[in-house]
Coordinates of C-alpha atoms and ligand atoms in Angstrom, one line a residue:
X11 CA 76.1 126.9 105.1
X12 CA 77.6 123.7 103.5
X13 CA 81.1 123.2 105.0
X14 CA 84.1 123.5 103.0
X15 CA 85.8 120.6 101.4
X16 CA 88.7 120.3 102.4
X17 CA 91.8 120.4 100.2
X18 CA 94.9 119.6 101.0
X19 CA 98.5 119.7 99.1
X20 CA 101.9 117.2 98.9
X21 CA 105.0 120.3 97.9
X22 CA 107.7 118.5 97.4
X23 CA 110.9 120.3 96.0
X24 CA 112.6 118.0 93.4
X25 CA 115.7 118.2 95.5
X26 CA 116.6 114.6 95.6
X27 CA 114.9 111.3 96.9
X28 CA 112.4 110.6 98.6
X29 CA 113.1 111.1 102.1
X30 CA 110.6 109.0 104.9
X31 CA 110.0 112.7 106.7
X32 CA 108.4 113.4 102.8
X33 CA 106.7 110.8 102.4
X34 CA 105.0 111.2 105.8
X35 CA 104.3 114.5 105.3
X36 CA 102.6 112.8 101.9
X37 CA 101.1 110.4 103.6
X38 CA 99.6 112.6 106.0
X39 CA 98.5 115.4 103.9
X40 CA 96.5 113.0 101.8
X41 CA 95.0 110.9 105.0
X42 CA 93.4 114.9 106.6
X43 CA 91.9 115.4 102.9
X44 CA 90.3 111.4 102.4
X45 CA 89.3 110.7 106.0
X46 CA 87.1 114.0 105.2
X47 CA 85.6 113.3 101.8
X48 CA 88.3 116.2 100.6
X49 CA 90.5 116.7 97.6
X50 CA 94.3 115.8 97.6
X51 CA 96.6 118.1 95.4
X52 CA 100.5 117.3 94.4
X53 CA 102.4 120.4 93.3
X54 CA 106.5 120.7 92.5
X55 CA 108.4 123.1 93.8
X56 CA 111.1 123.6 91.4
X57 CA 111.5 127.2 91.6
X58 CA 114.9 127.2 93.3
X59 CA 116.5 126.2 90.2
X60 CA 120.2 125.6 92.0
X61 CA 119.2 123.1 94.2
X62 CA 117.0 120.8 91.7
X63 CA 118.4 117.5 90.9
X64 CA 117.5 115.6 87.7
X65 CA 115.4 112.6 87.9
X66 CA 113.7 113.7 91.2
X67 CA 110.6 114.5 90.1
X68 CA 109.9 110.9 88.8
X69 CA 111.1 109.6 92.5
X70 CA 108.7 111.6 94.1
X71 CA 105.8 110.7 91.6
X72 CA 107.1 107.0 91.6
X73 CA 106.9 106.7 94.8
X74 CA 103.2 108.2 95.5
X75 CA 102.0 105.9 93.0
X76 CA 104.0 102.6 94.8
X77 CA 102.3 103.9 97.9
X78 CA 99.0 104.3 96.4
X79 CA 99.1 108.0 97.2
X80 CA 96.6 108.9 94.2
X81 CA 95.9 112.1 93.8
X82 CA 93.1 114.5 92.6
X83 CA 94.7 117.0 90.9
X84 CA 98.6 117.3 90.0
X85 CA 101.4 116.7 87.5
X86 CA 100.5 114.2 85.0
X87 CA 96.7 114.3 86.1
X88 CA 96.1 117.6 85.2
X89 CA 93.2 119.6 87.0
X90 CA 91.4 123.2 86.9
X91 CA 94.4 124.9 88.6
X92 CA 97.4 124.0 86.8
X93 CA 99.9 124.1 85.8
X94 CA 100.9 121.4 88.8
X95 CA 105.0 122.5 88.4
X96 CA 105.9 126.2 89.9
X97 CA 108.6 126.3 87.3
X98 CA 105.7 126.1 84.4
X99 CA 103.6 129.0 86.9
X100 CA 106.7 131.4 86.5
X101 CA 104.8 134.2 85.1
X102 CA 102.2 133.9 87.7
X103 CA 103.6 135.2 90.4
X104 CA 105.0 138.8 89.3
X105 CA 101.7 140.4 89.3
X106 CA 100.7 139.1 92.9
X107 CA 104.4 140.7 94.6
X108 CA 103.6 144.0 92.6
X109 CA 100.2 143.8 94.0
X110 CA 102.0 143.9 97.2
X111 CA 104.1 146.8 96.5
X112 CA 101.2 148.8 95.6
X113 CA 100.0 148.1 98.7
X114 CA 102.6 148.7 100.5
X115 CA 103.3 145.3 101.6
X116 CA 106.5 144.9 100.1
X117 CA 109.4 147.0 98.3
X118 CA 111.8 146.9 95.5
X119 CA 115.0 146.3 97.0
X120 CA 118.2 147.1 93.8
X121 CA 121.2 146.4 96.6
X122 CA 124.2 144.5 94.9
X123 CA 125.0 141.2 95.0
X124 CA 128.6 142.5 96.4
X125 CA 126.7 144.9 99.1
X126 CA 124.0 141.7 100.6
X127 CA 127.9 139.8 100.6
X128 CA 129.7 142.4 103.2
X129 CA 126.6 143.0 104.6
X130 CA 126.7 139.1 105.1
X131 CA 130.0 139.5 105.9
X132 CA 130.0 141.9 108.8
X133 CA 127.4 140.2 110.6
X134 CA 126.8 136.7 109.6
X135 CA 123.1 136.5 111.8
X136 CA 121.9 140.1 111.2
X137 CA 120.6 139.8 107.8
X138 CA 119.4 142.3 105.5
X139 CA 119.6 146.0 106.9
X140 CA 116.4 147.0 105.7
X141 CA 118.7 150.0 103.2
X142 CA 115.5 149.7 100.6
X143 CA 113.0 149.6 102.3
X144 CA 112.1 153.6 102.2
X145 CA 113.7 154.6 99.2
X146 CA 112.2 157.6 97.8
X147 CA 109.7 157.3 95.1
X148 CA 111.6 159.0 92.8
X149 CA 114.8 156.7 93.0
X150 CA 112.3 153.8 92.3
X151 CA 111.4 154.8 89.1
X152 CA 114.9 155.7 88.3
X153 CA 116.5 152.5 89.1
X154 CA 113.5 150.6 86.9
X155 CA 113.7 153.1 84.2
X156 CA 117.7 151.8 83.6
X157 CA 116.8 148.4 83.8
X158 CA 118.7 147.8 86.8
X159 CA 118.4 144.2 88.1
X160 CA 116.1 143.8 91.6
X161 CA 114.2 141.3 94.1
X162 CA 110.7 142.2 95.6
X163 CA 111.0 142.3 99.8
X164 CA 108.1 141.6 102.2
X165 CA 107.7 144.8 104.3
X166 CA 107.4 143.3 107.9
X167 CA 105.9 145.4 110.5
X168 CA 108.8 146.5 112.6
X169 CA 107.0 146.2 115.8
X170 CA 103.5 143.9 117.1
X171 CA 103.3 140.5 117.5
X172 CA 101.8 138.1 114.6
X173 CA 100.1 134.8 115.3
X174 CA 98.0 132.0 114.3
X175 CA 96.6 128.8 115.1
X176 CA 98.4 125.4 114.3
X177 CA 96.1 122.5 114.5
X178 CA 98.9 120.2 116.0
X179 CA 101.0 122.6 118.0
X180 CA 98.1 125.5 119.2
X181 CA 99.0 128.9 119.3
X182 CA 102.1 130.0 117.8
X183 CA 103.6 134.0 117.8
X184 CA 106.3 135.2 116.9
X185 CA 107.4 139.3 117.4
X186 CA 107.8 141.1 113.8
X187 CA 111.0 142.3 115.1
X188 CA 112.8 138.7 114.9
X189 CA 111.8 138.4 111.1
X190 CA 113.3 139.5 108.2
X191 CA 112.2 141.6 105.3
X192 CA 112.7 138.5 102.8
X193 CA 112.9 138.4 99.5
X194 CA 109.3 137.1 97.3
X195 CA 110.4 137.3 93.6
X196 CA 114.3 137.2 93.1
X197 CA 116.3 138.9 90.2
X198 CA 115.9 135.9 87.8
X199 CA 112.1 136.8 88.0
X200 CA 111.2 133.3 90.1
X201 CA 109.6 133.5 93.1
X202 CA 110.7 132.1 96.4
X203 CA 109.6 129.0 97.8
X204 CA 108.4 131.8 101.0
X205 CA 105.8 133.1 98.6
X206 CA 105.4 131.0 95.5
X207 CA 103.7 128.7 98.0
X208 CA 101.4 130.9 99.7
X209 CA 100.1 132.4 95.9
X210 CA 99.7 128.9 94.9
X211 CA 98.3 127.3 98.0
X212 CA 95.6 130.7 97.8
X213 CA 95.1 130.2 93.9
X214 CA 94.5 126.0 94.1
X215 CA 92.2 126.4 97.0
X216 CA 94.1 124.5 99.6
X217 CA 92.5 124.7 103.1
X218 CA 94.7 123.0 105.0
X219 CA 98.7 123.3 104.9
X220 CA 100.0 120.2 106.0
X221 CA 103.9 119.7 106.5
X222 CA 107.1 119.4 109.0
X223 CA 107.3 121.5 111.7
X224 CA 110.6 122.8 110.6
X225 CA 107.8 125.6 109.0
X226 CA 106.7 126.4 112.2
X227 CA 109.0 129.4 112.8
X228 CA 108.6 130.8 109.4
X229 CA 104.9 130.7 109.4
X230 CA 104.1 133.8 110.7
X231 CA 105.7 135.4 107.4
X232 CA 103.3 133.4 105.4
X233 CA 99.9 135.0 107.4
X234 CA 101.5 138.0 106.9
X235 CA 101.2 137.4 103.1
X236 CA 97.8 136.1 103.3
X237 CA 96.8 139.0 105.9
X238 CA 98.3 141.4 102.8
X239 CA 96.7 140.1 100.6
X240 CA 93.0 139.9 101.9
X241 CA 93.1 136.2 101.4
X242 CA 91.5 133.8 103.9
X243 CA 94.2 131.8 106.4
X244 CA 94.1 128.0 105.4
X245 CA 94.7 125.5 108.7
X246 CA 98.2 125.2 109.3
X247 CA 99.1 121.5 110.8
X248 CA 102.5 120.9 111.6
X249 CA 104.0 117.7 112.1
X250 CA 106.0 116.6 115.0
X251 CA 109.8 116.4 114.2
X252 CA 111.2 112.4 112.5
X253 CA 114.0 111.3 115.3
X254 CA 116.2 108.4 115.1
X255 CA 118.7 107.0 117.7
X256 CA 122.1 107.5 117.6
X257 CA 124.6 105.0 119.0
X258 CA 124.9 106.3 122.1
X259 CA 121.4 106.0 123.1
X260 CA 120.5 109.7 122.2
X261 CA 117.9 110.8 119.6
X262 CA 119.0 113.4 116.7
X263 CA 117.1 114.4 113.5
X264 CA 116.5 111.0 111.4
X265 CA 119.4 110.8 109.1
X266 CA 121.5 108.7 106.8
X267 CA 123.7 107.9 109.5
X268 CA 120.5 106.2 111.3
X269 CA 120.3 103.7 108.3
X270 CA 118.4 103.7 105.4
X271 CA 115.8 107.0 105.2
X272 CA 115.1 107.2 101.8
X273 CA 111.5 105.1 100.7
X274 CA 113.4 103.5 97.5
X275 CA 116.6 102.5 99.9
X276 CA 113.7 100.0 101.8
X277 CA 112.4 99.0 99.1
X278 CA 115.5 98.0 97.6
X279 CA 116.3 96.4 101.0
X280 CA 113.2 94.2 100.9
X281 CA 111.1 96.1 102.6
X282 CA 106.9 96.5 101.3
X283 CA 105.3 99.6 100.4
X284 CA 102.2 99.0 102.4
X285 CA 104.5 98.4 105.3
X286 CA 106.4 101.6 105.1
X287 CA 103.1 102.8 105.0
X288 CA 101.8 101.3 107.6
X289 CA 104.6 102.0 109.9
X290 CA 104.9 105.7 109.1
X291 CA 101.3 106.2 109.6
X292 CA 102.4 105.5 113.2
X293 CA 104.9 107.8 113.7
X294 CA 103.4 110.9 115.1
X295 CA 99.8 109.9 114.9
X296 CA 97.9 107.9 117.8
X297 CA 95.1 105.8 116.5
X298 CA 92.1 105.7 119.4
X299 CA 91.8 102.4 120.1
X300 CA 95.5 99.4 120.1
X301 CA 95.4 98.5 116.8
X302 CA 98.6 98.5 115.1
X303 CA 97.4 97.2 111.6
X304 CA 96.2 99.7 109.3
X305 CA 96.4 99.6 105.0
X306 CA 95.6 102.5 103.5
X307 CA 91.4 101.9 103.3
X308 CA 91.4 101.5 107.3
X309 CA 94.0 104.4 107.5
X310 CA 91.5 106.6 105.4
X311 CA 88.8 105.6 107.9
X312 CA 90.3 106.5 111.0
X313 CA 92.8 108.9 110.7
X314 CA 92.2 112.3 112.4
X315 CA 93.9 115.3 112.8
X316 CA 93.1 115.3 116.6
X317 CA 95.4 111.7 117.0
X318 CA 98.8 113.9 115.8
X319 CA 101.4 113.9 118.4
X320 CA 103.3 117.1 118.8
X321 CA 106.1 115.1 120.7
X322 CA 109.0 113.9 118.1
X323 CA 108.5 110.6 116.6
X324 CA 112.0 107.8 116.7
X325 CA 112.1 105.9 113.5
X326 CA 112.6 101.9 114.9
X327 CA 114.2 99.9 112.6
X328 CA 113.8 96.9 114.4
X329 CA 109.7 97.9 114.4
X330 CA 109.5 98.2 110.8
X331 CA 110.9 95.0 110.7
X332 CA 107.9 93.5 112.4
X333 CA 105.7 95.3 110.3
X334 CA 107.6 93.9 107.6
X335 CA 107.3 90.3 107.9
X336 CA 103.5 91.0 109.2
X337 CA 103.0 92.0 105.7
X338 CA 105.3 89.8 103.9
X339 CA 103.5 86.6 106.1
X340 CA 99.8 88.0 104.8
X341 CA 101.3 87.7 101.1
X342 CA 100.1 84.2 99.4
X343 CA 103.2 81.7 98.8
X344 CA 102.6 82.6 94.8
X345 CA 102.5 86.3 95.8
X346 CA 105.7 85.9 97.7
X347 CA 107.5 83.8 95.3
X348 CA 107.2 86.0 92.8
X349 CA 108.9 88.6 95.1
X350 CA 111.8 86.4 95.8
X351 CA 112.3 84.0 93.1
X352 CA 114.4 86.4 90.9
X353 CA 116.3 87.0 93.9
X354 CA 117.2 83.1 94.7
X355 CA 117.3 82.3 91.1
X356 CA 120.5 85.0 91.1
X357 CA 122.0 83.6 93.9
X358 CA 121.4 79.6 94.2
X359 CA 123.2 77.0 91.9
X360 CA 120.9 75.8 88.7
X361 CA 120.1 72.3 90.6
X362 CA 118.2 74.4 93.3
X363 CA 114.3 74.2 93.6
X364 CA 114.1 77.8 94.1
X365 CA 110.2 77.7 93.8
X366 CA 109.9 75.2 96.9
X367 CA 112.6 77.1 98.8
X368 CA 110.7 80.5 98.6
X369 CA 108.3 78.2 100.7
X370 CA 110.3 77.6 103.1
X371 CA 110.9 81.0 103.8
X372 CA 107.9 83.0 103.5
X373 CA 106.9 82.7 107.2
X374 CA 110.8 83.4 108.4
X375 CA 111.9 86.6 106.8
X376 CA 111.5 89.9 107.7
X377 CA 112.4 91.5 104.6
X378 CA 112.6 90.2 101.1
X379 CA 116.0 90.6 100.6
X380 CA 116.4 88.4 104.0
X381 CA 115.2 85.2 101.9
X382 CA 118.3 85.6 100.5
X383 CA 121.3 85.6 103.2
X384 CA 119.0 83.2 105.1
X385 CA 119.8 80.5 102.2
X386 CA 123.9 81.2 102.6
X387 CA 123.9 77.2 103.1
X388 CA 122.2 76.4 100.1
X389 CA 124.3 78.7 97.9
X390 CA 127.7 76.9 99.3
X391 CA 128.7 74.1 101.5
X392 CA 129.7 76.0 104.9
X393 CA 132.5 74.6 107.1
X394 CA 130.8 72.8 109.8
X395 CA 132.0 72.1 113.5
X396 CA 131.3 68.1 114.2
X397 CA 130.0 69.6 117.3
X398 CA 127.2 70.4 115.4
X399 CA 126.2 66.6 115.3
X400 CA 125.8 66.5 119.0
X401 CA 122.3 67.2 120.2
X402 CA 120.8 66.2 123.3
X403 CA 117.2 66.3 123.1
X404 CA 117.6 63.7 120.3
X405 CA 120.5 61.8 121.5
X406 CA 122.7 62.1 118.8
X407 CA 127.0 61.8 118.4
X408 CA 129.2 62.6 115.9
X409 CA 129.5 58.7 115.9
X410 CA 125.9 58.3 116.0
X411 CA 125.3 60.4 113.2
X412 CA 128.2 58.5 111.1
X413 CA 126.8 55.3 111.3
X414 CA 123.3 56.8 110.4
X415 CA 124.2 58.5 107.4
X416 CA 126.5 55.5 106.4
X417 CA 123.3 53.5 106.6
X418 CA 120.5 55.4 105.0
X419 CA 122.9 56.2 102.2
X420 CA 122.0 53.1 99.8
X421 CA 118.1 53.4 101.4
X422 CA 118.3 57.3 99.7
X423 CA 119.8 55.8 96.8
X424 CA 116.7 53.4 96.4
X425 CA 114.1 56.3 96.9
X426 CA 112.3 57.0 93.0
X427 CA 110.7 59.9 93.6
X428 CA 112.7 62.6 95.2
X429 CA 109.9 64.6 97.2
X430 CA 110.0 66.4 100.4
X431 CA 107.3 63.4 101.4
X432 CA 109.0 60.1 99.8
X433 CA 111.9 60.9 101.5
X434 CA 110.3 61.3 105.1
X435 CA 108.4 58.2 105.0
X436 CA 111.5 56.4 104.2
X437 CA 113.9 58.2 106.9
X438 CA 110.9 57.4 109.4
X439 CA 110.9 53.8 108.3
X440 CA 114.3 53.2 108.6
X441 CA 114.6 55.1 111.7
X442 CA 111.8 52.1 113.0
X443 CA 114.0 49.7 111.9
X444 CA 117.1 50.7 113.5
X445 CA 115.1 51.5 116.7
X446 CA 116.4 55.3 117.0
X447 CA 113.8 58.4 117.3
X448 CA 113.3 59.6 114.0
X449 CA 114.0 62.7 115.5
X450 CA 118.0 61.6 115.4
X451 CA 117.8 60.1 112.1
X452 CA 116.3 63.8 111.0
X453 CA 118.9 65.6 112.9
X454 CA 121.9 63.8 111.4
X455 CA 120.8 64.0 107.9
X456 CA 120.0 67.7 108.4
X457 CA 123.6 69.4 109.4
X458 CA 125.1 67.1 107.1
X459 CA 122.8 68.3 104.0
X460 CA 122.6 72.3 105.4
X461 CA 126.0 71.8 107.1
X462 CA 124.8 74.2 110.1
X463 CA 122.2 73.3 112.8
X464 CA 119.8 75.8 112.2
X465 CA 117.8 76.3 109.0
X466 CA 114.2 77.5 107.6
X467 CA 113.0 73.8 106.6
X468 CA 113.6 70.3 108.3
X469 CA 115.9 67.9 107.0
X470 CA 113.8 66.4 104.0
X471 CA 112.5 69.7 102.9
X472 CA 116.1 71.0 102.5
X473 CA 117.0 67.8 100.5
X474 CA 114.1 68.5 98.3
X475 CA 115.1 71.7 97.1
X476 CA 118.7 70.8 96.8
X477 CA 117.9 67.8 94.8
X478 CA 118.9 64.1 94.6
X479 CA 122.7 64.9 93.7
X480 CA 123.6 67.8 95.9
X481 CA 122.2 66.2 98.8
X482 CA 123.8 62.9 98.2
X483 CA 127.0 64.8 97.7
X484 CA 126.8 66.4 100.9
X485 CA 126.2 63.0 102.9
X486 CA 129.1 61.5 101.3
X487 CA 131.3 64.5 102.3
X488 CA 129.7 64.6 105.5
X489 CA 130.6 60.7 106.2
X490 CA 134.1 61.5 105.1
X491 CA 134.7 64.3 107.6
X492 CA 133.4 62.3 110.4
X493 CA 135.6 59.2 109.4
X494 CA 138.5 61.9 109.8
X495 CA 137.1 63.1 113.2
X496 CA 136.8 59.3 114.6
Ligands
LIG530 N1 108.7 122.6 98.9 C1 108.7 122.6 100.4 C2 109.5 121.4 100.8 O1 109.8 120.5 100.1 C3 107.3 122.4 100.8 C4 107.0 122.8 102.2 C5 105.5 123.0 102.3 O2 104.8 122.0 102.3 O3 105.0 124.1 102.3 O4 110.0 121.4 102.0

């Protein structure tokens, strides 16, 4: 027999952004279904109405498409199994949870709002007491017959043991005794997420569940349904908890505190899609050979379920930085500048080549937004020590470097053509001339046109992009302050 293809399934609830645990989980989901020649299906779970927030539902499907996430079937695409949005399924699921009370798989439950509160009240862990569970027959009817408001309870076996298998984490069981008798359609006539997902997963054909292993614990409940239901088990794979590392050197789930864990946070922070991607392929899944590198073709090629870590995975920061300027150094220059142009254009003076400074930093930064606070000299003229003017390696003083920028002043002056190129050969000439290492002529002329000692760009590449006035400006002051200093 053929095998099955497999199908797998991104369920994001549209509670708010995009979180780097979802977009793992995403990632993940749709990596098991292409690495296999299998389908990849995005559903929203909207059905807890309270919790949705507005806009959220865009973020999610923004971000897959930034990511490159494209998927088979789902909102917007369309597919044989829609509707794609539990919220537009509503009507769905009513039949499938009295299916389960005809079978005895679950129960009408009428108990108040005020009697689940004391209940809640009087013993904040217990949970529900069960008080439906055997009502007679009789009482049923009545209690539907008046219209009275109810929810729909899973009936779980008060004793054995329930397991399954989880591809990541093996065997997992759990004793029907620790689990509760919860709630599948609620009074508002929407499902719960605990069984809107297992109808849908069932009815869009999904073979393997792929998702955090914060599910691990409540999956049980779910076979149960399935097990009710006569519906085949789909692979459960759980993935290995996101950490990130608190100040004092512990590890605790990844959270805002860590820094920024939403995928549109980096990205406004200068950080690349593919390198999110690439870095959060990484965390929780071992490729089988070194290689670090992976967009998403290679990802597709080699990504296996067998390479998932059960162990928890610690978001670096500093790690996605390398991966970061990785990707930002395998960019072209026009690729790059038009990433960071907009950005220097905001924040440089009008005379600024911005175009030829975005050169000078492509190599350097490890995030876009970097480019930016790396050019802090170019934006303003920053106080600068005299000290700075001292460097041993080329032999230079404060006095040194007075008398050299007194002197190439008028050769400057006499350059026509203000390039990066003119103005070396002429610095290098004069420096002949005077018999100093053009290394000292460079050095003096640099701090006093950057006004600090280290920059992205040599001395002549600076005075490019700051043009013929700014950079004579600069000398002039620069003289000044070291005739004060003498
Ligand atoms: N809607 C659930 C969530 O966002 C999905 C969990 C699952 O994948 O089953 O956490």
């Amino acid at each position: 027999m053929a095998e099955k293809m497999i199908r797998t399934r991104f369920a994001p609830s549209p509670t708010g952004f995009m979180h780097i645990g979802n977009l793992r989980t995403a990632l993940y989901s749709y990596l098991i279904a292409k690495a296999n020649g299998g389908q990849f299906i995005v559903r929203i779970e909207d059905t807890d109405q309270v919790r949705l927030v507005e806009g959220a539902t865009d973020v999610i499907l923004k971000t897959l498409e930034m990511t490159g996430l494209d998927y088979d079937e789902g909102p917007g695409v369309g597919g044989p199994n829609g509707p794609y949005v539990q919220s537009e399924r509503k009507d769905i699921y009513k039949k499938y949870a009295e299916e389960l009370v005809e079978k005895g798989y679950a129960y009408y439950c009428f108990c108040s709002q005020e009697r689940l509160q004391q209940l809640h009240e009087e013993n904040e862990v217990g949970g529900y007491d069960r008080h439906c569970r055997d009502l007679p027959k009789e009482e049923i009817e009545r209690h539907l017959q008046n219209g009275d408001p109810y929810v729909i309870r899973q009936r779980i076996p008060l004793e054995g043991v329930t397991s399954y298998y989880d591809e990541v984490f093996g065997e997992i069981s759990m004793e029907n005794k620790e689990m509760q008798d919860q709630i599948l359609l609620k009074a508002d006539g929407y499902p719960t997420y605990n069984f809107a997902h297992v109808v849908d997963d069932h009815l869009m054909g999904v073979t393997h569940v792929v998702r955090g292993s914060e599910y691990l614990t409540s999956t049980p409940k779910y076979v149960l349904l399935y097990d009710a239901f006569g519906w085949e088990r789909p692979c459960y794979v759980h993935l290995p908890l996101l950490m990130g590392k608190d100040a004092d050197g512990n590890v605790s789930k990844l959270s805002k505190r860590h820094g920024a864990v939403s995928f549109q946070d980096l990205v406004a922070m200068g950080y690349l899609p593919e390198a999110i991607v690439n870095y959060i392929a990484l965390l929780g899944w071992c490729p089988k050979d070194n290689c670090e590198m992976f967009d998403l073709a290679s990802l597709k090629q080699n990504f296996s379920i067998e390479g998932i870590s059960k162990s928890p995975s610690v978001f670096d920061y500093q790690k996605l930085n390398w991966f970061n300027s990785e990707y930002i150094k395998q960019l072209s220059d026009e690729a790059f500048a038009e990433k960071v142009v907009p950005m220097l254009k905001e924040a440089c003076p009008d005379y600024v080549d911005v175009k030829k400074l975005a050169g000078l930093l492509h190599t350097r930064v490890s995030t876009l937004n970097e480019s930016v606070e790396m050019v802090d000299f170019v934006v303003n003229r920053l106080p600068l020590d005299p000290a700075a003017y001292t460097n041993k390696k080329n032999k230079t003083t404060p006095a040194l470097c007075r008398e050299i920028l007194s002197e190439v002043t008028p050769v400057l002056e006499g350059v026509e053509d203000w390039t990066n190129d003119r103005i070396f050969e002429t610095l290098k000439e004069y420096a002949a001339q005077k018999g100093v290492k053009a290394g000292a002529v460079m050095w003096a002329v640099r701090v006093a046109v950057a006004r600090k000692s280290v920059t992205p760009g040599g001395a002549t590449e600076l005075m490019e992009v700051l043009g013929r006035a700014e950079s004579m400006a600069r000398i002039a002051q620069a003289i000044e302050e070291l005739a004060a200093e003498a």
